[in-house]
Short mmCIF file of C-alpha atoms in Angstrom, two decimals:
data_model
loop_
_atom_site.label_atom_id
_atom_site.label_comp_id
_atom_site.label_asym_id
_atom_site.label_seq_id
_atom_site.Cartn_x
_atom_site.Cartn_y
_atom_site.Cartn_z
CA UNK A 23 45.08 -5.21 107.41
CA UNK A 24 48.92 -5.95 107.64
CA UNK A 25 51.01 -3.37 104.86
CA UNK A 26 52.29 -6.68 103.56
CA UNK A 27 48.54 -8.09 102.36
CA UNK A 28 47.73 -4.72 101.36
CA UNK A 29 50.63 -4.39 99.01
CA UNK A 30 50.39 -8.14 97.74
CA UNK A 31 46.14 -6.84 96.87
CA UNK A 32 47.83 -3.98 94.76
CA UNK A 33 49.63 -6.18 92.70
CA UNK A 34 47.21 -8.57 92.38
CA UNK A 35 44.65 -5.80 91.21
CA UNK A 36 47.37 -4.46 88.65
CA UNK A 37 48.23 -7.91 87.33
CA UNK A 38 44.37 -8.57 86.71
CA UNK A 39 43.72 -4.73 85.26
CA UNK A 40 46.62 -5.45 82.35
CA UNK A 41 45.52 -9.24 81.40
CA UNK A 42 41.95 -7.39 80.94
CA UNK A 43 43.63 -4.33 78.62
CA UNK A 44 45.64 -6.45 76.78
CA UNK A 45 42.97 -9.20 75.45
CA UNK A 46 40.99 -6.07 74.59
CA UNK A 47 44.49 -5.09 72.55
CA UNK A 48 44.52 -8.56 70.86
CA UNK A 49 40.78 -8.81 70.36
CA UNK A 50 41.64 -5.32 68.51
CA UNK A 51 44.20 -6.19 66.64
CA UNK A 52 42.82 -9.37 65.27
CA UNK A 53 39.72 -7.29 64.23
CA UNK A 54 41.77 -4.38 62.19
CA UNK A 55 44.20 -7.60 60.71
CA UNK A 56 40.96 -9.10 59.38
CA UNK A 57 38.94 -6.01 57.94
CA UNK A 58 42.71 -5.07 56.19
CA UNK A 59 43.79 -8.03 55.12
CA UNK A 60 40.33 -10.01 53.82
CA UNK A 61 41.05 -12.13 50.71
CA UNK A 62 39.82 -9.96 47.69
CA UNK A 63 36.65 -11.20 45.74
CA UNK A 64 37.84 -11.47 42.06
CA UNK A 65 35.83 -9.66 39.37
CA UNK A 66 33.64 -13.11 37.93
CA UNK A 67 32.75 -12.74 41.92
CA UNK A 68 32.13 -9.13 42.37
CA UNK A 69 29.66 -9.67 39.24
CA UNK A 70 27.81 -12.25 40.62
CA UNK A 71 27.41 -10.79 44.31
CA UNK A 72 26.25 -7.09 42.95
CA UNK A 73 22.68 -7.34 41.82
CA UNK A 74 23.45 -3.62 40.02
CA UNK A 75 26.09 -5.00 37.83
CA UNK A 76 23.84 -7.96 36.47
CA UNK A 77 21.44 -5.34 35.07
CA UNK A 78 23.80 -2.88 33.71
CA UNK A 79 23.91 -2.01 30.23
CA UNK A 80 26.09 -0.62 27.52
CA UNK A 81 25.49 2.10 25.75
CA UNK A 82 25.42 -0.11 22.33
CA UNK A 83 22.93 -2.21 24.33
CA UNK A 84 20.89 0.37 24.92
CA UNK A 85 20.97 1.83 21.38
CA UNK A 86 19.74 -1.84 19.77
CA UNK A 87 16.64 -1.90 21.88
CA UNK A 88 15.74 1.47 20.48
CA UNK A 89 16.24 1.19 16.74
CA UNK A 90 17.50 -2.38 16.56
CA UNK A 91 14.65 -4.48 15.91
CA UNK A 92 13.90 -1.77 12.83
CA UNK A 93 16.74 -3.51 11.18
CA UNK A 94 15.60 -5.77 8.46
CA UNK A 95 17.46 -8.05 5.79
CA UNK A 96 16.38 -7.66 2.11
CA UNK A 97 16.74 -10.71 -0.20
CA UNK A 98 16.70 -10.43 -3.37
CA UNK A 99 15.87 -12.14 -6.71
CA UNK A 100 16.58 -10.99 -10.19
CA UNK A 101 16.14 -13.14 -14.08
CA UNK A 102 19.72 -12.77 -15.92
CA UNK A 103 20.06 -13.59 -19.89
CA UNK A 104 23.61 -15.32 -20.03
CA UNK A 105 25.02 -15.89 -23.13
CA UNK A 106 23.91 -18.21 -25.20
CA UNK A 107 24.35 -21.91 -25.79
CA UNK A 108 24.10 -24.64 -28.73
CA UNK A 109 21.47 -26.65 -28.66
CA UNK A 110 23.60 -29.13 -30.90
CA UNK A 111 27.36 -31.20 -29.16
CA UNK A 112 30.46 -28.38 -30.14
CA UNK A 113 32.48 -30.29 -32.13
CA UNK A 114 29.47 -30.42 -35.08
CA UNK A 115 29.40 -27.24 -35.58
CA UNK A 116 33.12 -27.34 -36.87
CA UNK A 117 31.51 -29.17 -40.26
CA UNK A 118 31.16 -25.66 -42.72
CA UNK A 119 28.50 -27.67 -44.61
CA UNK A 120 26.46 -28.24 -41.23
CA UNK A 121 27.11 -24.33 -40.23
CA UNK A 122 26.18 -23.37 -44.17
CA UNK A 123 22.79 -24.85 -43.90
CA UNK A 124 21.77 -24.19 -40.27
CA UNK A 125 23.75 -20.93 -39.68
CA UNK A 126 25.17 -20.42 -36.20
CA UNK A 127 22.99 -17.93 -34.69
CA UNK A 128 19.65 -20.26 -35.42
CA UNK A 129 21.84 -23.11 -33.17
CA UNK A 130 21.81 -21.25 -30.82
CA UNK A 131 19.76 -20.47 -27.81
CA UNK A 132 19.28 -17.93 -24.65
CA UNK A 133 20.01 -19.12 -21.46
CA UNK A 134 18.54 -17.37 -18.21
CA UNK A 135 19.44 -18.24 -14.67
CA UNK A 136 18.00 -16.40 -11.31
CA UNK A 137 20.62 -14.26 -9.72
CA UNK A 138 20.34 -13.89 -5.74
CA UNK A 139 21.33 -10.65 -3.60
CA UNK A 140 20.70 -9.58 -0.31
CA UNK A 141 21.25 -6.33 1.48
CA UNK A 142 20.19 -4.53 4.71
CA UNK A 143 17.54 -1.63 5.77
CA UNK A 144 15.48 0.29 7.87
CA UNK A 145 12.02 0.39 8.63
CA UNK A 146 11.02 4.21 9.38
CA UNK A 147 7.58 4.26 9.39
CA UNK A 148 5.06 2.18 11.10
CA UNK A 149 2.95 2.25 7.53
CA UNK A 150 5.72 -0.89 6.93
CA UNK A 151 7.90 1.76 4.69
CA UNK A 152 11.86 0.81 4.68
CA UNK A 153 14.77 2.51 4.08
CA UNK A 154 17.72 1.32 2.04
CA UNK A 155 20.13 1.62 -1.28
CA UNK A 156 19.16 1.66 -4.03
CA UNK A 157 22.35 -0.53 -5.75
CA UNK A 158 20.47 -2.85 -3.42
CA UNK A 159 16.86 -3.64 -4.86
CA UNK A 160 17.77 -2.49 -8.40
CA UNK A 161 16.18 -4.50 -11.39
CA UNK A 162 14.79 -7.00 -8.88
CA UNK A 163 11.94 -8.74 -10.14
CA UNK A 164 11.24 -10.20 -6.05
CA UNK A 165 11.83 -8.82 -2.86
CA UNK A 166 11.18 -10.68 0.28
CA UNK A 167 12.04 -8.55 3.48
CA UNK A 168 13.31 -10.66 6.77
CA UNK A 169 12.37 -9.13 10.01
CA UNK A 170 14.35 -9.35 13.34
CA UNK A 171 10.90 -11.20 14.48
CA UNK A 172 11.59 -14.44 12.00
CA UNK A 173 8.58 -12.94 9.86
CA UNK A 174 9.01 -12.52 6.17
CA UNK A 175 7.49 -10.64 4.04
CA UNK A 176 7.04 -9.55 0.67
CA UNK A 177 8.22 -5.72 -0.61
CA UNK A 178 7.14 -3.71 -2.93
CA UNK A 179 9.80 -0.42 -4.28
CA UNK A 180 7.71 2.58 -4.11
CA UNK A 181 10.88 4.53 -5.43
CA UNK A 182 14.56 4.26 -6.13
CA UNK A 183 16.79 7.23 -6.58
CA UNK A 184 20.48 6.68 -8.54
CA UNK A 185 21.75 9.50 -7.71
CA UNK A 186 22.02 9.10 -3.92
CA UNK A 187 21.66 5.73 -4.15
CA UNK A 188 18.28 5.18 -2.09
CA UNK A 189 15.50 3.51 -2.26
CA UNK A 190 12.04 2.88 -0.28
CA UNK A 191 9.93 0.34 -0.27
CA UNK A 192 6.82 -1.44 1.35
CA UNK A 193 5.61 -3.98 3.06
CA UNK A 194 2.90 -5.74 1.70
CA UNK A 195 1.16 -7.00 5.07
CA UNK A 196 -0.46 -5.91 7.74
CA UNK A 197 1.75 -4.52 11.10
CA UNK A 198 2.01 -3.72 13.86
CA UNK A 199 6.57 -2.91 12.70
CA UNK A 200 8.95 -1.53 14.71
CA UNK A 201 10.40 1.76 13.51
CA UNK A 202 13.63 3.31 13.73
CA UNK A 203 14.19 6.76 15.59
CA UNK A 204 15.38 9.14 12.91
CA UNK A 205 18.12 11.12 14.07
CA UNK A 206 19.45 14.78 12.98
CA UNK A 207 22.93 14.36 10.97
CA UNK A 208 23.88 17.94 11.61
CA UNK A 209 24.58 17.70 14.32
CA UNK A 210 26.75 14.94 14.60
CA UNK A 211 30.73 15.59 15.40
CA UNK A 212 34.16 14.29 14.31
CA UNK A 213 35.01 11.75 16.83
CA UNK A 214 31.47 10.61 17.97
CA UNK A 215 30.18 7.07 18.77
CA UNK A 216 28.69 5.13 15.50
CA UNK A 217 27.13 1.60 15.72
CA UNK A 218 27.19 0.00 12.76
CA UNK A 219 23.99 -3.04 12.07
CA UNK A 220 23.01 -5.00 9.36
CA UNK A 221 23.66 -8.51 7.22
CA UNK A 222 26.99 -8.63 6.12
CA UNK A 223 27.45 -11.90 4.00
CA UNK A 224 24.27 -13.56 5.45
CA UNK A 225 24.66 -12.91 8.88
CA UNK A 226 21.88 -11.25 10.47
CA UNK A 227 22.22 -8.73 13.02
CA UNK A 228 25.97 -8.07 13.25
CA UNK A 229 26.73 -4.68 15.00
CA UNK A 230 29.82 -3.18 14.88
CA UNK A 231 31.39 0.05 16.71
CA UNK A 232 33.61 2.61 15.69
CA UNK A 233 33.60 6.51 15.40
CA UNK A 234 32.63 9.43 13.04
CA UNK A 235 35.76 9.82 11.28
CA UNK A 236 34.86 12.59 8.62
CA UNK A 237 31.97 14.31 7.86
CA UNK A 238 31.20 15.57 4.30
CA UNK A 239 33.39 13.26 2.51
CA UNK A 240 32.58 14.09 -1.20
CA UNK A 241 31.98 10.84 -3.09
CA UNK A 242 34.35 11.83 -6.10
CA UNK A 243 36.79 11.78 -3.53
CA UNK A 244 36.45 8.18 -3.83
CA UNK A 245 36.03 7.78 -7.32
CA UNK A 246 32.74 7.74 -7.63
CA UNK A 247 31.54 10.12 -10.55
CA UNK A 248 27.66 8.96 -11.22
CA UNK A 249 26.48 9.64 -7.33
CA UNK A 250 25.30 13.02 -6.03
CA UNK A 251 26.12 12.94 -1.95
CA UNK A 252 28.20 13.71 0.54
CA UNK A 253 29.07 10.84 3.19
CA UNK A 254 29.71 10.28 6.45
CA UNK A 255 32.60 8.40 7.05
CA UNK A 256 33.36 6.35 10.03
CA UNK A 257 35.59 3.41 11.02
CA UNK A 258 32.55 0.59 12.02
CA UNK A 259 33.17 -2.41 9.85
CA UNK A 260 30.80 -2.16 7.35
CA UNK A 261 30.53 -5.40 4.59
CA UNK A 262 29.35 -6.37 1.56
CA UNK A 263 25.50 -7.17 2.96
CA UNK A 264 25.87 -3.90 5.26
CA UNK A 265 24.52 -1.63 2.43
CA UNK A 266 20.93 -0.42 2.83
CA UNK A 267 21.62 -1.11 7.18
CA UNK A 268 21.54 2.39 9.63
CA UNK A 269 24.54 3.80 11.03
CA UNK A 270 23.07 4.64 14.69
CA UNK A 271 24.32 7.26 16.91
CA UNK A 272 24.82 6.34 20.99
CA UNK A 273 21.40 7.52 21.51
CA UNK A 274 20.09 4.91 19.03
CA UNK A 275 18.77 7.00 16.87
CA UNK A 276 19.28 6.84 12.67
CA UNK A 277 21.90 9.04 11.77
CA UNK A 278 23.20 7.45 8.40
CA UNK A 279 21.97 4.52 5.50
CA UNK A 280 25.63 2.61 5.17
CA UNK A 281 26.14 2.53 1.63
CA UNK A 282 29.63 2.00 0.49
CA UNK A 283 32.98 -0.09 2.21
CA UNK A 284 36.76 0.84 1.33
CA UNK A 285 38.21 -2.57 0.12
CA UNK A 286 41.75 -2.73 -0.87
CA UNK A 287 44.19 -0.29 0.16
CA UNK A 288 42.45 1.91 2.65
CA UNK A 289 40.04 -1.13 3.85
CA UNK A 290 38.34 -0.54 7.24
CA UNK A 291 36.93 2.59 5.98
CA UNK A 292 32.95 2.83 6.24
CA UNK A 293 30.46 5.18 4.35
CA UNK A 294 27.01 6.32 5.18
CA UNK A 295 24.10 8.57 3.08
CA UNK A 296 23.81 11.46 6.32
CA UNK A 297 19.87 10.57 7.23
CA UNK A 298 18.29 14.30 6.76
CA UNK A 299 19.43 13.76 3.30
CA UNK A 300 18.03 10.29 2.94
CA UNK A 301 14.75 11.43 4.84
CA UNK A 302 14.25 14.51 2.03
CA UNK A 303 14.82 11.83 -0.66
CA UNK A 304 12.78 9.13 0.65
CA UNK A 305 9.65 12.20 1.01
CA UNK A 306 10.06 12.74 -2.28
CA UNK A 307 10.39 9.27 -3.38
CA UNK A 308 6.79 8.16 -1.39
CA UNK A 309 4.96 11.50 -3.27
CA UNK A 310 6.42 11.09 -6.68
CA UNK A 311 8.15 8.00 -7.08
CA UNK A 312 11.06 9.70 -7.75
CA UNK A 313 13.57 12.31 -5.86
CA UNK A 314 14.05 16.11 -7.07
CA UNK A 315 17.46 17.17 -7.43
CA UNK A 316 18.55 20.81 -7.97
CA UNK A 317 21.36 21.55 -10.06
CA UNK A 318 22.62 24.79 -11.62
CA UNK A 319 24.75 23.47 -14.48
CA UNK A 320 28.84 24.26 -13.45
CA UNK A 321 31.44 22.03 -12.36
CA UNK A 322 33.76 23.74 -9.97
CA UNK A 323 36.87 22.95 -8.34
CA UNK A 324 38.75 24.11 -5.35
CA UNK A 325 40.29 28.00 -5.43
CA UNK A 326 43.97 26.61 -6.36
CA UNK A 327 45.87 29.75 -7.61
CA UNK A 328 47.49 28.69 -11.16
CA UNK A 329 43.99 27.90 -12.10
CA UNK A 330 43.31 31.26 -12.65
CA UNK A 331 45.26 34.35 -13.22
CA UNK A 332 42.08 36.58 -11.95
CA UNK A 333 41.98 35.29 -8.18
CA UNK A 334 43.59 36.12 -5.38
CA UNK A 335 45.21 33.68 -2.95
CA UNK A 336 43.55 35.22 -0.10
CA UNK A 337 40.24 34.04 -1.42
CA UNK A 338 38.32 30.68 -0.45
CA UNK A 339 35.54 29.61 -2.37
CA UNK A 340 34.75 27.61 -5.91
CA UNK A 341 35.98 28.41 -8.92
CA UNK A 342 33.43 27.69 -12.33
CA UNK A 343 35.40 25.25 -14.80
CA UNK A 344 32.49 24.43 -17.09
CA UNK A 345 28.68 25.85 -17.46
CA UNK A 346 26.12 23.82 -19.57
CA UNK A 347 24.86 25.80 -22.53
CA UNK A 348 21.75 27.70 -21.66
CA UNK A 349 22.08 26.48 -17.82
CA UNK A 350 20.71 28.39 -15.05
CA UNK A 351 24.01 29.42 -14.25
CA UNK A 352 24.83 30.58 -17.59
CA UNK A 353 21.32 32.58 -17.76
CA UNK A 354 22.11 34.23 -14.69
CA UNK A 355 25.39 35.69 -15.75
CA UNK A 356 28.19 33.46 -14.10
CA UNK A 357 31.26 32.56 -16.17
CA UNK A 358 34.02 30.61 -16.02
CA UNK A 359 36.75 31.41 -13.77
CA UNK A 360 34.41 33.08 -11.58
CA UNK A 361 34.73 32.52 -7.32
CA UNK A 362 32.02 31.62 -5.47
CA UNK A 363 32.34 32.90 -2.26
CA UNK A 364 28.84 33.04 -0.71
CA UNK A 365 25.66 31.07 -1.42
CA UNK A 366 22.13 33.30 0.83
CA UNK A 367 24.93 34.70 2.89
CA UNK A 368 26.84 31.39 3.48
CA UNK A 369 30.23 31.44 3.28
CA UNK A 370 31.69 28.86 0.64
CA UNK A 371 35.21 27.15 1.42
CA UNK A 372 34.92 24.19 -1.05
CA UNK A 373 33.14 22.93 -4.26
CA UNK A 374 31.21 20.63 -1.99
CA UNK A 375 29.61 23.56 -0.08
CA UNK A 376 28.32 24.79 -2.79
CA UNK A 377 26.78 21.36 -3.69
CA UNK A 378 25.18 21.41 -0.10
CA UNK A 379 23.82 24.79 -0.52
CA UNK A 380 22.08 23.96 -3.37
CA UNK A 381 20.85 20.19 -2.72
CA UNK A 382 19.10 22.13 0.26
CA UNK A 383 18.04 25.00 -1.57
CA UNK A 384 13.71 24.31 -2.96
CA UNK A 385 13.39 24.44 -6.78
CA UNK A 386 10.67 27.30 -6.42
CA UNK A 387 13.33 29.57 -4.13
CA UNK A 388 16.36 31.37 -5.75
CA UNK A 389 20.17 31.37 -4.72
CA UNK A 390 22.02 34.53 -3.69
CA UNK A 391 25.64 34.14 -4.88
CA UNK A 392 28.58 36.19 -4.46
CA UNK A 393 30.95 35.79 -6.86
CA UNK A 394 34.65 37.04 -7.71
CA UNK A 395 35.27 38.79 -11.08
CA UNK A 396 38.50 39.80 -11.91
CA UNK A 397 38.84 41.62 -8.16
CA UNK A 398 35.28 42.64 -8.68
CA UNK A 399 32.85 41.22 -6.07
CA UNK A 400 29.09 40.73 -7.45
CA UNK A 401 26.01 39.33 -7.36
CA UNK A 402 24.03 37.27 -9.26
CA UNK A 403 20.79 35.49 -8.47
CA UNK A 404 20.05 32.35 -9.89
CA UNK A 405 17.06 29.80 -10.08
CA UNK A 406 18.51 25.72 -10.15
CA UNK A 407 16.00 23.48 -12.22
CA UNK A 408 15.95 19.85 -11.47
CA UNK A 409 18.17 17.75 -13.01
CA UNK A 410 15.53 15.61 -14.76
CA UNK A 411 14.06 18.79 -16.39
CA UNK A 412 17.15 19.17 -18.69
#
């Protein structure tokens, strides 16, 4: 072979060995372009193409089908005397000869008209027993209970407690009910989930969410002077037809009966019995009819220092403003002005602690309280009675 062919081959061989590399560089290129540059699927898309997301649930989901179908409405039906009316046209009765024979009380007659309420609840128990307020069933003369089903059914109160403003009562049919999981309300936390579900103004099943905003809230806080609990407060919207409906936790389980909304100034503000107090009341309530209640006789207040000229500003506690003659308290030697500082070896901050220690405390078991006397510490046992003994 001449040099010349030979070196014409080479190039040819060269020329052919780059077209090859570079449509492999194109091909390439196009490839990484495409995978880096592909038109983004848009959420409504991504939703549709991933089978996961279609079957994922919230937490508040998840919740309802554990304690949601417990949720019941309560309606309500109660006879009302207005005042009365004449049975003769108003403008006769302005003749004094007509009103001098007849008298105005005999022309005149009662009137009654059926009032109409309705409320929320619980169902806790799979005997048909339901959980709810008491403000909510009280002097009803009918009580028809709506299930999430569509059944209704009529309810009968087994018990009703003022005080705490709770009340059970029970289904008069046969089951099979769904029941609520009953949480534990100590040991819920400032700033936790709370889902919110009831009627409010007629509308079955509304569920709202918010937090735990305050635990404890003492209900003279908020004016409230006949009631003996301590709420939970949290910021789900709870309405007029709310009251009697279970504050759940994320879990779904019971933690509080919603009992009381913040209108006005303040509004948005929720209020819930904590459930271990409701479930102690509603025990009692199914044994006895009605709920035991230990007292001691004092009021107390908060350890402010111009109260009292015998405490010292180092101390926390409760001071005694007021024991009831012959009292527990007052048989077991506490006096006004005195500090309570410890309830069984509990240390007492506020009034309200002392209120807790004793709502737990049972009637047959005494109370170990350190007190404050004049710089003096002490102790003084003493034995609550229930409140409906005095």
């Amino acid at each position: 072979m001449h040099g010349l062919d030979a070196k014409r081959l080479l190039i040819g061989t060269l020329k052919i060995w780059q077209l090859k590399h570079f449509k492999i560089f194109i091909l390439a290129f196009l490839i990484f372009f495409n995978l880096r540059y592909e038109t983004p699927i848009n959420s409504s898309e991504a939703l549709i193409a991933s089978p996961q997301s279609q079957n994922k649930q919230s937490f508040v989901s998840k919740a309802l089908n554990i304690s949601g179908g417990a949720v019941v409405t309560i309606e309500t039906q109660r006879k009302v005397l207005s005042s009365s009316e004449s049975i003769f046209p108003p403008g006769i009765l302005n003749d004094e000869y007509f009103e001098r024979f007849f008298g105005r009380r005999g022309l005149q007659v009662p009137r009654s008209r059926i009032e109409r309420g309705q409320g929320s609840g619980v169902i806790f128990s799979k005997e048909g027993l339901v959980l709810t307020n008491a403000h909510v069933i009280e002097k009803t003369d009918q009580l028809i209970v709506g299930l999430s089903d569509g059944r209704r059914v009529i309810g009968n109160v087994v018990g009703e407690d003022s005080l705490t403003d709770l009340a059970v009562i029970k289904l008069k049919a046969k089951g099979p009910w769904p029941t609520a999981k009953l949480g534990n309300s100590d040991n819920l936390r400032v700033g936790d989930w709370a889902i919110a579900v009831g009627n409010p103004f007629g509308l079955e099943n509304t569920v709202t969410l918010g937090i735990i905003s305050n635990l404890n809230r003492d209900v003279a806080q908020l004016g409230i002077s006949d009631k003996r609990i301590d709420l939970i407060q949290a910021d789900a919207a709870i309405n007029p037809g709310n009251s009697g409906g279970p504050l759940l936790n994320s879990a779904g389980e019971v933690i509080g009966i919603n009992t009381l909304v913040r209108s006005g100034p303040g509004a948005g503000l929720g209020f819930a019995i904590p459930i271990n107090r409701a479930r102690k009341i509603a025990k009692d309530l199914i044994k006895s009819g009605r709920a035991k209640h230990p007292m001691i006789g004092v009021t107390l207040s908060s350890n402010i220092i111009q109260k009292s000229k015998y405490l010292s500003q180092r101390e926390h506690g409760a001071i005694i403003n007021y024991l009831l003659p012959n009292g527990p308290a007052e048989k077991g030697g506490l006096k006004v002005n005195d500090l309570i500082i410890s309830i069984n070896n509990e240390k007492i901050l506020t009034p309200s602690d002392v209120v807790q220690k004793i709502n737990r405390n049972d009637l047959k078991s005494t109370l170990k309280m350190k007190i404050l006397r004049e710089n003096i510490e002490s102790i003084k046992i003493i034995k609550p009675i229930d409140i409906y003994d005095l």
